[in-house]
mmCIF file of C-alpha atoms in Angstrom:
data_model
loop_
_atom_site.group_PDB
_atom_site.id
_atom_site.type_symbol
_atom_site.label_atom_id
_atom_site.label_comp_id
_atom_site.label_asym_id
_atom_site.label_seq_id
_atom_site.Cartn_x
_atom_site.Cartn_y
_atom_site.Cartn_z
ATOM 1 C CA MET A 22 -1.596 -6.742 15.850
ATOM 2 C CA GLU A 23 -3.381 -3.916 15.519
ATOM 3 C CA LEU A 24 -2.489 -1.939 12.683
ATOM 4 C CA ARG A 25 -3.828 1.953 12.836
ATOM 5 C CA GLY A 26 -2.902 5.279 10.553
ATOM 6 C CA ALA A 27 -1.062 5.253 7.902
ATOM 7 C CA PHE A 28 1.138 3.072 5.830
ATOM 8 C CA THR A 29 2.744 3.771 2.636
ATOM 9 C CA ALA A 30 2.806 1.357 -0.237
ATOM 10 C CA LEU A 31 6.766 2.120 -1.084
ATOM 11 C CA SER A 32 7.736 3.279 -4.442
ATOM 12 C CA THR A 33 11.075 1.164 -5.385
ATOM 13 C CA PRO A 34 13.757 3.295 -6.543
ATOM 14 C CA PHE A 35 15.769 2.332 -9.540
ATOM 15 C CA LYS A 36 19.319 2.871 -10.474
ATOM 16 C CA ASP A 37 20.385 1.505 -13.772
ATOM 17 C CA GLY A 38 17.824 -1.336 -14.139
ATOM 18 C CA GLU A 39 18.778 -1.999 -10.079
ATOM 19 C CA VAL A 40 17.028 -1.529 -6.612
ATOM 20 C CA ASP A 41 18.507 1.482 -5.253
ATOM 21 C CA GLU A 42 19.042 0.266 -1.799
ATOM 22 C CA SER A 43 20.858 3.266 -0.628
ATOM 23 C CA THR A 44 18.136 6.021 -1.713
ATOM 24 C CA TYR A 45 15.578 3.190 -0.219
ATOM 25 C CA ARG A 46 16.852 3.441 3.012
ATOM 26 C CA ASP A 47 16.945 7.303 2.569
ATOM 27 C CA PHE A 48 13.619 7.095 1.773
ATOM 28 C CA ILE A 49 12.519 4.985 4.273
ATOM 29 C CA GLU A 50 14.123 7.177 7.297
ATOM 30 C CA TRP A 51 12.692 10.119 5.336
ATOM 31 C CA GLN A 52 8.746 8.373 6.005
ATOM 32 C CA ILE A 53 9.879 7.499 9.348
ATOM 33 C CA GLU A 54 11.499 10.703 10.515
ATOM 34 C CA GLN A 55 7.865 12.583 9.184
ATOM 35 C CA GLY A 56 5.236 10.332 11.124
ATOM 36 C CA ILE A 57 4.610 7.902 8.830
ATOM 37 C CA ASP A 58 2.742 4.834 11.185
ATOM 38 C CA GLY A 59 3.634 1.967 8.852
ATOM 39 C CA LEU A 60 5.217 0.722 5.562
ATOM 40 C CA VAL A 61 4.508 -1.527 3.027
ATOM 41 C CA PRO A 62 7.051 -2.635 0.624
ATOM 42 C CA CYS A 63 6.484 -4.396 -2.539
ATOM 43 C CA GLY A 64 2.993 -3.504 -3.369
ATOM 44 C CA THR A 65 1.533 -2.505 -6.471
ATOM 45 C CA THR A 66 3.152 1.413 -6.071
ATOM 46 C CA GLY A 67 6.626 -0.697 -5.738
ATOM 47 C CA GLU A 68 6.192 -2.116 -8.676
ATOM 48 C CA ALA A 69 6.485 -5.795 -7.133
ATOM 49 C CA ALA A 70 5.046 -7.186 -10.852
ATOM 50 C CA THR A 71 8.421 -6.566 -12.496
ATOM 51 C CA MET A 72 10.574 -7.958 -9.745
ATOM 52 C CA SER A 73 12.049 -11.445 -9.339
ATOM 53 C CA HIS A 74 11.405 -13.422 -6.040
ATOM 54 C CA GLU A 75 15.039 -12.527 -5.009
ATOM 55 C CA GLU A 76 14.579 -9.051 -5.791
ATOM 56 C CA GLN A 77 11.638 -9.185 -4.011
ATOM 57 C CA GLY A 78 12.725 -10.775 -0.822
ATOM 58 C CA ARG A 79 15.953 -8.222 -0.884
ATOM 59 C CA VAL A 80 13.674 -5.467 -0.754
ATOM 60 C CA ILE A 81 11.884 -6.520 2.376
ATOM 61 C CA LYS A 82 14.774 -7.586 4.125
ATOM 62 C CA ILE A 83 16.412 -3.933 3.706
ATOM 63 C CA CYS A 84 13.360 -1.995 4.718
ATOM 64 C CA VAL A 85 13.060 -4.569 7.808
ATOM 65 C CA ASP A 86 16.452 -3.734 8.263
ATOM 66 C CA GLN A 87 16.493 0.359 8.072
ATOM 67 C CA THR A 88 12.950 0.295 10.279
ATOM 68 C CA LYS A 89 14.039 -1.221 12.957
ATOM 69 C CA GLY A 90 10.584 -1.879 15.010
ATOM 70 C CA ARG A 91 9.734 1.672 14.801
ATOM 71 C CA VAL A 92 7.052 1.239 12.454
ATOM 72 C CA PRO A 93 4.642 -2.178 11.636
ATOM 73 C CA VAL A 94 6.274 -3.254 7.980
ATOM 74 C CA ILE A 95 3.504 -5.336 6.204
ATOM 75 C CA ALA A 96 5.140 -7.031 3.268
ATOM 76 C CA GLY A 97 3.450 -7.589 -0.353
ATOM 77 C CA ALA A 98 3.681 -11.212 -0.741
ATOM 78 C CA GLY A 99 1.050 -12.165 -2.737
ATOM 79 C CA SER A 100 0.259 -14.349 -6.569
ATOM 80 C CA ASN A 101 -2.421 -15.615 -8.785
ATOM 81 C CA SER A 102 -0.604 -19.018 -7.455
ATOM 82 C CA THR A 103 -1.234 -19.980 -4.243
ATOM 83 C CA LYS A 104 2.360 -22.413 -4.536
ATOM 84 C CA GLU A 105 4.098 -18.984 -4.870
ATOM 85 C CA ALA A 106 1.974 -16.948 -2.608
ATOM 86 C CA ILE A 107 3.413 -19.336 0.101
ATOM 87 C CA GLU A 108 7.136 -18.753 -1.409
ATOM 88 C CA LEU A 109 6.651 -15.174 -0.726
ATOM 89 C CA THR A 110 4.641 -14.858 2.507
ATOM 90 C CA LYS A 111 7.716 -17.710 3.696
ATOM 91 C CA MET A 112 10.317 -15.274 2.597
ATOM 92 C CA ALA A 113 8.609 -12.060 3.791
ATOM 93 C CA LYS A 114 8.457 -13.906 7.337
ATOM 94 C CA ASP A 115 11.713 -14.828 7.294
ATOM 95 C CA ALA A 116 13.071 -10.995 6.388
ATOM 96 C CA GLY A 117 11.105 -10.245 10.053
ATOM 97 C CA ALA A 118 8.011 -8.574 7.994
ATOM 98 C CA ASP A 119 5.091 -7.838 10.875
ATOM 99 C CA ALA A 120 2.220 -9.169 8.314
ATOM 100 C CA ALA A 121 1.489 -10.031 4.848
ATOM 101 C CA LEU A 122 -0.591 -8.446 2.184
ATOM 102 C CA GLN A 123 -2.387 -10.700 0.040
ATOM 103 C CA ILE A 124 -4.066 -9.463 -3.167
ATOM 104 C CA THR A 125 -7.126 -12.116 -4.133
ATOM 105 C CA PRO A 126 -5.608 -13.790 -6.814
ATOM 106 C CA TYR A 127 -6.046 -11.956 -10.347
ATOM 107 C CA TYR A 128 -7.127 -13.346 -13.654
ATOM 108 C CA ASN A 129 -7.545 -16.794 -11.858
ATOM 109 C CA LYS A 130 -11.307 -15.186 -10.826
ATOM 110 C CA PRO A 131 -11.269 -17.645 -7.659
ATOM 111 C CA THR A 132 -14.765 -18.687 -6.538
ATOM 112 C CA PRO A 133 -15.108 -17.638 -2.554
ATOM 113 C CA GLY A 134 -14.568 -21.324 -1.313
ATOM 114 C CA GLY A 135 -11.054 -21.192 -3.809
ATOM 115 C CA LEU A 136 -9.948 -17.645 -2.145
ATOM 116 C CA VAL A 137 -11.135 -19.356 1.294
ATOM 117 C CA ALA A 138 -8.903 -22.343 0.686
ATOM 118 C CA HIS A 139 -6.050 -20.241 -1.113
ATOM 119 C CA PHE A 140 -5.191 -18.260 2.287
ATOM 120 C CA LYS A 141 -5.607 -21.114 4.199
ATOM 121 C CA ALA A 142 -3.011 -22.480 2.671
ATOM 122 C CA ILE A 143 -0.729 -19.460 3.037
ATOM 123 C CA ALA A 144 -1.573 -19.545 6.721
ATOM 124 C CA GLU A 145 -0.599 -23.472 7.427
ATOM 125 C CA ALA A 146 2.500 -23.164 5.036
ATOM 126 C CA ALA A 147 3.786 -20.038 6.617
ATOM 127 C CA SER A 148 1.860 -18.575 10.011
ATOM 128 C CA LEU A 149 2.130 -14.945 9.480
ATOM 129 C CA PRO A 150 -0.859 -12.289 9.850
ATOM 130 C CA LEU A 151 -2.156 -11.813 6.229
ATOM 131 C CA VAL A 152 -3.860 -8.424 4.854
ATOM 132 C CA ILE A 153 -6.150 -9.643 2.670
ATOM 133 C CA TYR A 154 -6.088 -7.134 -0.686
ATOM 134 C CA ASN A 155 -8.903 -6.442 -2.329
ATOM 135 C CA VAL A 156 -8.590 -4.230 -5.869
ATOM 136 C CA PRO A 157 -10.790 -5.589 -8.371
ATOM 137 C CA GLY A 158 -9.911 -2.757 -10.604
ATOM 138 C CA ARG A 159 -6.915 -4.635 -10.602
ATOM 139 C CA THR A 160 -7.897 -8.395 -10.168
ATOM 140 C CA GLY A 161 -11.139 -8.806 -12.058
ATOM 141 C CA LEU A 162 -12.072 -9.952 -8.919
ATOM 142 C CA ASN A 163 -14.141 -8.318 -5.551
ATOM 143 C CA CYS A 164 -13.955 -10.118 -2.790
ATOM 144 C CA LEU A 165 -17.934 -9.179 -1.262
ATOM 145 C CA PRO A 166 -18.057 -8.884 2.556
ATOM 146 C CA SER A 167 -19.640 -12.039 2.980
ATOM 147 C CA THR A 168 -16.719 -14.209 1.565
ATOM 148 C CA LEU A 169 -14.036 -11.882 4.132
ATOM 149 C CA LYS A 170 -16.450 -13.319 6.671
ATOM 150 C CA MET A 171 -15.663 -16.613 5.682
ATOM 151 C CA ILE A 172 -12.032 -16.146 5.462
ATOM 152 C CA LYS A 173 -11.983 -14.398 8.703
ATOM 153 C CA ASP A 174 -13.412 -17.468 10.135
ATOM 154 C CA ALA A 175 -11.421 -19.667 8.212
ATOM 155 C CA VAL A 176 -8.145 -18.463 8.511
ATOM 156 C CA PRO A 177 -7.448 -17.127 11.922
ATOM 157 C CA GLU A 178 -4.490 -15.390 10.221
ATOM 158 C CA ALA A 179 -6.347 -12.913 8.213
ATOM 159 C CA ILE A 180 -6.156 -10.163 10.037
ATOM 160 C CA GLY A 181 -7.792 -7.228 7.796
ATOM 161 C CA VAL A 182 -8.618 -6.172 4.502
ATOM 162 C CA LYS A 183 -7.006 -3.375 2.616
ATOM 163 C CA GLU A 184 -10.193 -2.021 0.745
ATOM 164 C CA ALA A 185 -9.323 -0.481 -2.521
ATOM 165 C CA THR A 186 -12.683 -0.998 -4.252
ATOM 166 C CA GLY A 187 -13.684 3.010 -3.275
ATOM 167 C CA ASN A 188 -16.750 1.688 -2.397
ATOM 168 C CA LEU A 189 -18.178 2.704 1.505
ATOM 169 C CA CYS A 190 -20.989 0.924 1.637
ATOM 170 C CA GLN A 191 -19.043 -1.946 1.289
ATOM 171 C CA GLY A 192 -16.594 -1.279 3.794
ATOM 172 C CA ALA A 193 -19.110 -0.047 5.890
ATOM 173 C CA GLU A 194 -20.435 -3.642 4.817
ATOM 174 C CA VAL A 195 -16.796 -5.522 6.013
ATOM 175 C CA VAL A 196 -17.366 -4.066 9.780
ATOM 176 C CA GLU A 197 -20.636 -4.787 10.485
ATOM 177 C CA LEU A 198 -19.861 -8.562 9.228
ATOM 178 C CA CYS A 199 -16.279 -9.229 10.272
ATOM 179 C CA GLY A 200 -16.765 -6.925 13.410
ATOM 180 C CA ARG A 201 -14.570 -4.169 15.389
ATOM 181 C CA ASP A 202 -11.109 -6.636 15.680
ATOM 182 C CA PHE A 203 -10.772 -7.430 11.924
ATOM 183 C CA THR A 204 -9.341 -4.557 10.281
ATOM 184 C CA LEU A 205 -10.216 -2.125 7.646
ATOM 185 C CA LEU A 206 -7.629 -0.412 6.012
ATOM 186 C CA SER A 207 -8.169 2.508 3.263
ATOM 187 C CA GLY A 208 -6.458 1.202 -0.364
ATOM 188 C CA ASP A 209 -8.089 4.319 -1.900
ATOM 189 C CA ASP A 210 -6.820 7.476 -0.844
ATOM 190 C CA PHE A 211 -9.636 9.449 -1.917
ATOM 191 C CA THR A 212 -11.703 7.707 0.712
ATOM 192 C CA VAL A 213 -9.820 7.663 3.926
ATOM 193 C CA LEU A 214 -11.743 9.772 6.165
ATOM 194 C CA PRO A 215 -15.212 8.539 4.927
ATOM 195 C CA LEU A 216 -13.382 4.974 5.463
ATOM 196 C CA LEU A 217 -12.675 5.915 9.075
ATOM 197 C CA ALA A 218 -16.092 7.176 9.885
ATOM 198 C CA VAL A 219 -17.458 3.997 9.205
ATOM 199 C CA GLY A 220 -14.803 1.876 11.305
ATOM 200 C CA GLY A 221 -11.786 2.026 9.362
ATOM 201 C CA SER A 222 -8.710 1.838 10.746
ATOM 202 C CA GLY A 223 -6.227 3.076 8.317
ATOM 203 C CA VAL A 224 -4.912 3.456 4.858
ATOM 204 C CA ILE A 225 -2.295 1.971 3.139
ATOM 205 C CA SER A 226 -1.729 4.921 1.018
ATOM 206 C CA VAL A 227 -0.009 5.713 -2.493
ATOM 207 C CA VAL A 228 -0.046 9.856 -1.944
ATOM 208 C CA SER A 229 1.740 9.168 1.377
ATOM 209 C CA ASN A 230 5.115 8.777 -0.616
ATOM 210 C CA ILE A 231 5.641 12.180 -0.461
ATOM 211 C CA MET A 232 2.757 13.410 1.799
ATOM 212 C CA PRO A 233 3.563 10.908 4.640
ATOM 213 C CA LYS A 234 3.006 13.905 7.706
ATOM 214 C CA ALA A 235 -0.297 15.148 6.498
ATOM 215 C CA MET A 236 -1.642 11.796 5.375
ATOM 216 C CA SER A 237 -0.875 10.713 9.748
ATOM 217 C CA ASP A 238 -2.100 13.605 10.813
ATOM 218 C CA MET A 239 -5.095 13.246 9.140
ATOM 219 C CA CYS A 240 -5.821 9.656 10.542
ATOM 220 C CA SER A 241 -4.358 10.577 13.911
ATOM 221 C CA ALA A 242 -6.601 13.838 14.154
ATOM 222 C CA PHE A 243 -10.225 11.350 13.388
ATOM 223 C CA PHE A 244 -8.668 9.189 16.199
ATOM 224 C CA ASP A 245 -8.483 12.240 18.275
ATOM 225 C CA LYS A 246 -11.940 13.635 17.226
ATOM 226 C CA ASP A 247 -10.795 16.371 15.812
ATOM 227 C CA HIS A 248 -12.759 15.964 12.744
ATOM 228 C CA GLU A 249 -12.197 19.411 11.696
ATOM 229 C CA LYS A 250 -8.408 19.299 11.269
ATOM 230 C CA ALA A 251 -9.133 15.512 9.680
ATOM 231 C CA LEU A 252 -11.232 17.252 7.078
ATOM 232 C CA GLU A 253 -9.055 20.052 6.266
ATOM 233 C CA LEU A 254 -6.312 17.782 5.712
ATOM 234 C CA SER A 255 -8.014 15.763 3.517
ATOM 235 C CA LEU A 256 -9.211 18.390 1.678
ATOM 236 C CA LYS A 257 -5.625 19.763 1.154
ATOM 237 C CA MET A 258 -4.369 16.156 -0.375
ATOM 238 C CA ALA A 259 -7.864 15.688 -2.925
ATOM 239 C CA PRO A 260 -6.182 17.290 -5.378
ATOM 240 C CA VAL A 261 -2.967 15.513 -5.125
ATOM 241 C CA ASN A 262 -4.535 12.448 -4.857
ATOM 242 C CA ARG A 263 -5.925 12.988 -7.903
ATOM 243 C CA ALA A 264 -3.007 14.042 -9.527
ATOM 244 C CA MET A 265 -1.571 10.645 -8.247
ATOM 245 C CA PHE A 266 -3.587 8.954 -10.601
ATOM 246 C CA MET A 267 -4.011 11.093 -13.816
ATOM 247 C CA GLU A 268 -1.633 8.126 -15.326
ATOM 248 C CA THR A 269 -1.639 4.842 -14.131
ATOM 249 C CA ASN A 270 -0.012 4.232 -10.372
ATOM 250 C CA PRO A 271 2.934 4.563 -9.878
ATOM 251 C CA ILE A 272 3.976 6.516 -12.687
ATOM 252 C CA PRO A 273 2.759 9.980 -11.442
ATOM 253 C CA VAL A 274 3.909 9.613 -7.622
ATOM 254 C CA LYS A 275 7.123 8.234 -8.604
ATOM 255 C CA THR A 276 7.620 11.281 -10.740
ATOM 256 C CA ALA A 277 7.303 13.341 -7.787
ATOM 257 C CA LEU A 278 8.940 12.001 -5.349
ATOM 258 C CA ASP A 279 12.162 12.576 -8.056
ATOM 259 C CA MET A 280 10.706 16.779 -8.810
ATOM 260 C CA MET A 281 10.644 16.733 -5.050
ATOM 261 C CA GLY A 282 14.606 15.450 -4.800
ATOM 262 C CA VAL A 283 13.681 12.154 -2.574
ATOM 263 C CA PHE A 284 14.519 9.800 -5.977
ATOM 264 C CA LYS A 285 17.713 11.034 -7.673
ATOM 265 C CA ASP A 286 15.884 9.431 -10.898
ATOM 266 C CA ALA A 287 12.534 8.220 -11.178
ATOM 267 C CA GLN A 288 13.460 5.185 -13.738
ATOM 268 C CA PHE A 289 10.358 2.437 -14.271
ATOM 269 C CA ARG A 290 10.180 -1.197 -15.534
ATOM 270 C CA LEU A 291 8.686 -2.216 -18.530
ATOM 271 C CA PRO A 292 5.639 -2.215 -19.334
ATOM 272 C CA ILE A 293 5.667 0.683 -17.209
ATOM 273 C CA VAL A 294 6.666 4.034 -18.848
ATOM 274 C CA PRO A 295 7.594 7.086 -17.997
ATOM 275 C CA LEU A 296 4.661 10.285 -17.285
ATOM 276 C CA LEU A 297 4.072 11.712 -20.641
ATOM 277 C CA ASP A 298 5.475 15.473 -21.466
ATOM 278 C CA GLU A 299 1.818 16.836 -21.119
ATOM 279 C CA ASN A 300 1.140 15.983 -17.639
ATOM 280 C CA LYS A 301 4.591 16.837 -16.470
ATOM 281 C CA PRO A 302 3.868 20.095 -16.070
ATOM 282 C CA LYS A 303 0.192 19.365 -14.756
ATOM 283 C CA LEU A 304 1.612 17.602 -12.213
ATOM 284 C CA GLU A 305 4.625 19.839 -11.053
ATOM 285 C CA ALA A 306 1.799 22.440 -10.677
ATOM 286 C CA VAL A 307 -0.485 20.932 -8.201
ATOM 287 C CA LEU A 308 2.832 19.877 -6.577
ATOM 288 C CA LYS A 309 3.708 23.524 -6.368
ATOM 289 C CA THR A 310 -0.248 24.426 -4.736
ATOM 290 C CA ALA A 311 0.512 21.848 -2.405
ATOM 291 C CA GLY A 312 3.700 23.270 -1.063
ATOM 292 C CA LEU A 313 5.541 20.384 -2.197
ATOM 293 C CA LEU A 314 8.259 22.285 -4.546
#
């Protein structure tokens, strides 16, 4: 399957401590209306780490049901336990997801051979296209291009990587070693445009929660060889990108969704807490300058 363009790592609205299904469906609909190319429920931005398996399955089902095949759904289904990742991937497959986002096992720090065995076991138990999620800042492990090549060769279901190192040399080497048929997606909103230039296919984005049209249009402009427009949109999003990481993701983006009225209330689950009071006017100022308020 081809994954191309801007995919939103969806924030999950909560109400009274539970998933707010109505708001989530409205949010998904707005994303599609704004022209987003794909959706990613239950990622880091969606606070999947604080969800039960039952909740995670329900959120994926809601997303698939609301999307109705209009754009691809890549469901977060990874874990540092291979057994648990298999269970989550089966659940994503049963829900009708088009692919599964698979984080490299965090904390365990497996060897390259362990990574290959991990993803191979998932694919054998629940055959579904897999996008490897490489985010060493959260996992403590960098899945190098040579290791990705090993995974690709051993696991046909592994179709791409969400590359969140911010290292353009590493991104370029992924394309070199794994080939153009292996999808390279940026996992870092700061590097989308330059990563496209070295052979990337798009992004799994945080900022597209609040700027879906701008991110999708930037990718489309690049593919249409309108590099001036792509650069213009990249520069427009740059200060918003920085604001989305003034505190740990997803705190700023969820607060921004609340400020914009997309979410009715920005509720978080511990250990994530609300944005610091002193940062709220800073975030509001950035959103106003970007024309989002």
